[in-house]
Short mmCIF file of C-alpha atoms in Angstrom, two decimals:
data_model
loop_
_atom_site.label_atom_id
_atom_site.label_comp_id
_atom_site.label_asym_id
_atom_site.label_seq_id
_atom_site.Cartn_x
_atom_site.Cartn_y
_atom_site.Cartn_z
CA MET A 1 112.82 109.15 74.93
CA PHE A 2 111.72 112.69 74.28
CA ALA A 3 113.22 115.69 76.03
CA ASP A 4 111.50 119.03 75.69
CA ILE A 5 112.97 122.36 76.79
CA VAL A 6 110.42 124.00 79.09
CA ASN A 7 109.07 127.41 78.00
CA PHE A 8 111.61 127.70 75.18
CA THR A 9 109.05 128.91 72.63
CA GLN A 10 108.19 131.92 74.77
CA LEU A 11 111.84 132.62 75.54
CA ALA A 12 112.85 132.34 71.88
CA ALA A 13 110.51 135.22 71.03
CA SER A 14 112.80 137.53 73.02
CA LEU A 15 116.06 136.18 71.58
CA SER A 16 117.80 136.88 68.29
CA PRO A 17 117.89 134.05 65.74
CA ASN A 18 121.60 133.59 66.50
CA GLN A 19 120.88 133.30 70.25
CA VAL A 20 118.17 130.69 69.60
CA PHE A 21 120.52 128.65 67.41
CA THR A 22 123.46 128.98 69.81
CA THR A 23 121.35 127.97 72.82
CA LEU A 24 119.86 124.90 71.14
CA ASN A 25 123.20 123.91 69.62
CA GLN A 26 124.99 124.04 73.00
CA ILE A 27 122.33 121.98 74.76
CA PHE A 28 121.75 119.44 71.99
CA SER A 29 125.50 119.00 71.39
CA ALA A 30 125.87 118.11 75.09
CA PHE A 31 122.98 115.64 74.71
CA ASP A 32 124.68 114.17 71.61
CA GLU A 33 127.79 113.50 73.70
CA LEU A 34 125.65 111.77 76.34
CA ALA A 35 123.96 109.64 73.67
CA GLU A 36 127.36 108.52 72.46
CA LYS A 37 128.52 107.85 76.04
CA TYR A 38 125.50 105.61 76.70
CA GLY A 39 125.49 103.89 73.28
CA LEU A 40 122.12 105.31 72.29
CA GLU A 41 120.83 106.59 68.96
CA LYS A 42 119.86 110.23 68.44
CA ILE A 43 116.90 110.17 66.11
CA LYS A 44 116.28 113.87 65.57
CA THR A 45 115.60 117.26 67.05
CA ILE A 46 112.15 118.72 66.57
CA GLY A 47 112.26 122.43 67.33
CA ASP A 48 113.26 122.55 71.01
CA ALA A 49 112.70 118.82 71.55
CA TYR A 50 115.26 116.01 71.38
CA MET A 51 114.39 112.41 70.43
CA ILE A 52 116.58 109.42 71.27
CA ALA A 53 116.17 105.65 71.11
CA GLY A 54 117.86 102.50 72.32
CA GLY A 55 117.48 98.87 71.35
CA LEU A 56 117.37 99.56 67.62
CA ASP A 57 120.45 97.38 67.16
CA ASN A 58 122.65 95.23 69.37
CA ASN A 59 125.07 98.03 70.33
CA CYS A 60 123.35 98.68 73.66
CA PRO A 61 121.65 95.55 75.02
CA ASP A 62 120.70 97.25 78.32
CA TYR A 63 119.13 100.24 76.59
CA ALA A 64 116.37 100.86 79.16
CA HIS A 65 118.95 101.46 81.89
CA ALA A 66 121.12 103.50 79.51
CA ILE A 67 118.19 105.76 78.60
CA ALA A 68 117.27 106.25 82.27
CA ASP A 69 120.89 107.08 83.16
CA MET A 70 121.12 109.48 80.22
CA ALA A 71 117.87 111.21 81.25
CA ILE A 72 119.19 111.72 84.77
CA GLU A 73 122.48 113.07 83.42
CA MET A 74 120.68 115.38 80.97
CA ASN A 75 118.87 117.02 83.89
CA ALA A 76 122.10 117.25 85.89
CA THR A 77 124.00 118.76 82.95
CA LEU A 78 121.44 121.51 82.49
CA SER A 79 121.17 122.33 86.18
CA GLN A 80 124.92 122.23 86.92
CA ASN A 81 126.71 123.48 83.81
CA ARG A 82 126.20 127.18 83.06
CA SER A 83 128.59 127.06 80.08
CA ILE A 84 126.13 124.69 78.35
CA ASN A 85 123.00 126.27 79.80
CA PRO A 86 123.62 129.96 80.57
CA LEU A 87 119.88 130.74 80.38
CA ASP A 88 119.13 128.21 83.16
CA LEU A 89 116.65 126.28 81.03
CA GLY A 90 114.97 123.11 82.24
CA ILE A 91 113.70 120.05 80.43
CA ARG A 92 110.94 117.56 80.90
CA ILE A 93 111.49 114.01 79.70
CA GLY A 94 109.21 111.16 78.67
CA ILE A 95 110.37 107.57 78.26
CA GLY A 96 108.38 104.77 76.65
CA THR A 97 109.40 101.16 76.13
CA GLY A 98 107.97 98.81 73.53
CA PRO A 99 107.78 97.94 69.86
CA LEU A 100 108.06 100.60 67.18
CA ILE A 101 108.54 101.07 63.48
CA ALA A 102 111.72 102.67 62.16
CA GLY A 103 112.68 103.81 58.72
CA VAL A 104 113.03 106.50 56.10
CA VAL A 105 110.06 107.63 54.05
CA GLY A 106 109.61 110.02 51.16
CA LYS A 107 111.70 111.05 48.17
CA LYS A 108 113.47 114.20 49.41
CA LYS A 109 115.20 115.39 52.57
CA PHE A 110 115.54 111.92 53.98
CA ILE A 111 115.32 111.57 57.72
CA TYR A 112 115.37 108.45 59.81
CA ASP A 113 112.28 108.39 62.01
CA LEU A 114 110.30 106.24 64.44
CA TRP A 115 106.56 105.59 64.67
CA GLY A 116 104.13 103.63 66.76
CA ASP A 117 102.33 103.49 70.05
CA THR A 118 105.55 103.51 72.09
CA VAL A 119 106.68 106.74 70.41
CA ASN A 120 103.27 108.36 70.88
CA ILE A 121 103.16 107.48 74.58
CA ALA A 122 106.68 108.79 75.21
CA SER A 123 105.82 112.04 73.44
CA ARG A 124 102.55 112.51 75.29
CA ILE A 125 103.92 111.76 78.75
CA THR A 126 106.71 114.28 78.13
CA SER A 127 104.13 117.03 77.79
CA GLU A 128 102.51 115.96 81.08
CA GLY A 129 105.69 116.66 83.05
CA LEU A 130 107.18 119.70 84.70
CA SER A 131 110.71 121.02 84.41
CA GLY A 132 113.20 118.49 85.74
CA MET A 133 110.74 115.57 85.61
CA ILE A 134 111.50 112.25 83.96
CA GLN A 135 108.25 110.43 83.30
CA CYS A 136 107.98 106.79 82.24
CA ASP A 137 105.30 104.42 81.07
CA ALA A 138 104.45 101.23 83.00
CA THR A 139 106.64 99.03 80.79
CA THR A 140 109.68 101.19 81.45
CA TYR A 141 108.87 101.21 85.16
CA ARG A 142 108.73 97.39 85.28
CA ARG A 143 112.10 97.11 83.51
CA LEU A 144 113.81 99.60 85.81
CA ALA A 145 112.08 99.20 89.19
CA ARG A 146 114.79 96.94 90.67
CA THR A 147 117.58 99.49 90.16
CA PHE A 148 115.83 102.88 90.03
CA ASP A 149 113.54 104.76 92.42
CA PHE A 150 110.19 106.04 91.18
CA ASP A 151 107.20 108.00 92.40
CA GLY A 152 103.76 106.96 91.29
CA PRO A 153 101.94 105.77 89.46
CA LYS A 154 99.81 108.72 88.58
CA THR A 155 96.92 107.80 86.30
CA THR A 156 96.62 110.40 83.55
CA PRO A 157 94.29 110.59 80.53
CA LEU A 158 96.31 110.68 77.30
CA LYS A 159 94.87 111.57 73.92
CA GLY A 160 94.01 108.42 72.01
CA LYS A 161 95.10 106.13 74.88
CA GLY A 162 92.63 106.71 77.70
CA ASN A 163 93.93 106.53 81.26
CA VAL A 164 97.62 105.63 81.46
CA ASP A 165 99.80 105.01 84.52
CA ILE A 166 102.79 107.33 84.55
CA TYR A 167 105.76 106.94 86.90
CA SER A 168 108.28 109.66 87.78
CA LEU A 169 111.88 108.45 87.68
CA ILE A 170 113.78 109.82 90.69
CA GLY A 171 117.22 108.21 90.28
CA ARG A 172 119.22 105.07 90.85
CA LYS A 173 118.56 103.16 94.05
CA ILE A 174 121.23 103.61 96.67
CA ILE A 175 122.17 100.68 98.88
CA TYR A 176 124.86 101.15 101.53
CA GLY A 177 126.20 104.30 99.91
CA GLN A 178 126.54 102.86 96.39
CA SER A 179 124.16 103.10 93.47
CA LEU A 180 123.02 99.88 91.83
CA HIS A 181 124.41 99.28 88.34
#
């Protein structure tokens, strides 16, 4: 999953370096707590983007559901908690499911990273979204369709992939006043 803060680059130009750091630190620290809550692995932050993964080990066997729940809660946290998000920033999220490569490369400043088609798709569908949107690839949709509501698909051309079906995650399905878990 990638989460990208909408219009942060433009906003950062009008903020002091301390304000930029404080803003990102507050938001990403809240996301770190959610990652821990859902048993997911924070991979890294990339500027104003946040990358997370599930299924890299056996700590979270139902990682697709955990990532979807975390994405929903990330949006809710930003829209409802002014102490974390006093600038009323929004995020757009992209989720991809599939095989990937993980590891550490290089000789200095080691960082654990992920590569592969799944990562590329998640990154690219993030940039296709608007503030508050959670977009998923078809594999993620198939895994979650029984317990989550979606809009779509919307067929979108993605660089290097051609036309790809993208689904918008709305939330957990509600049956008789209770969400499915």
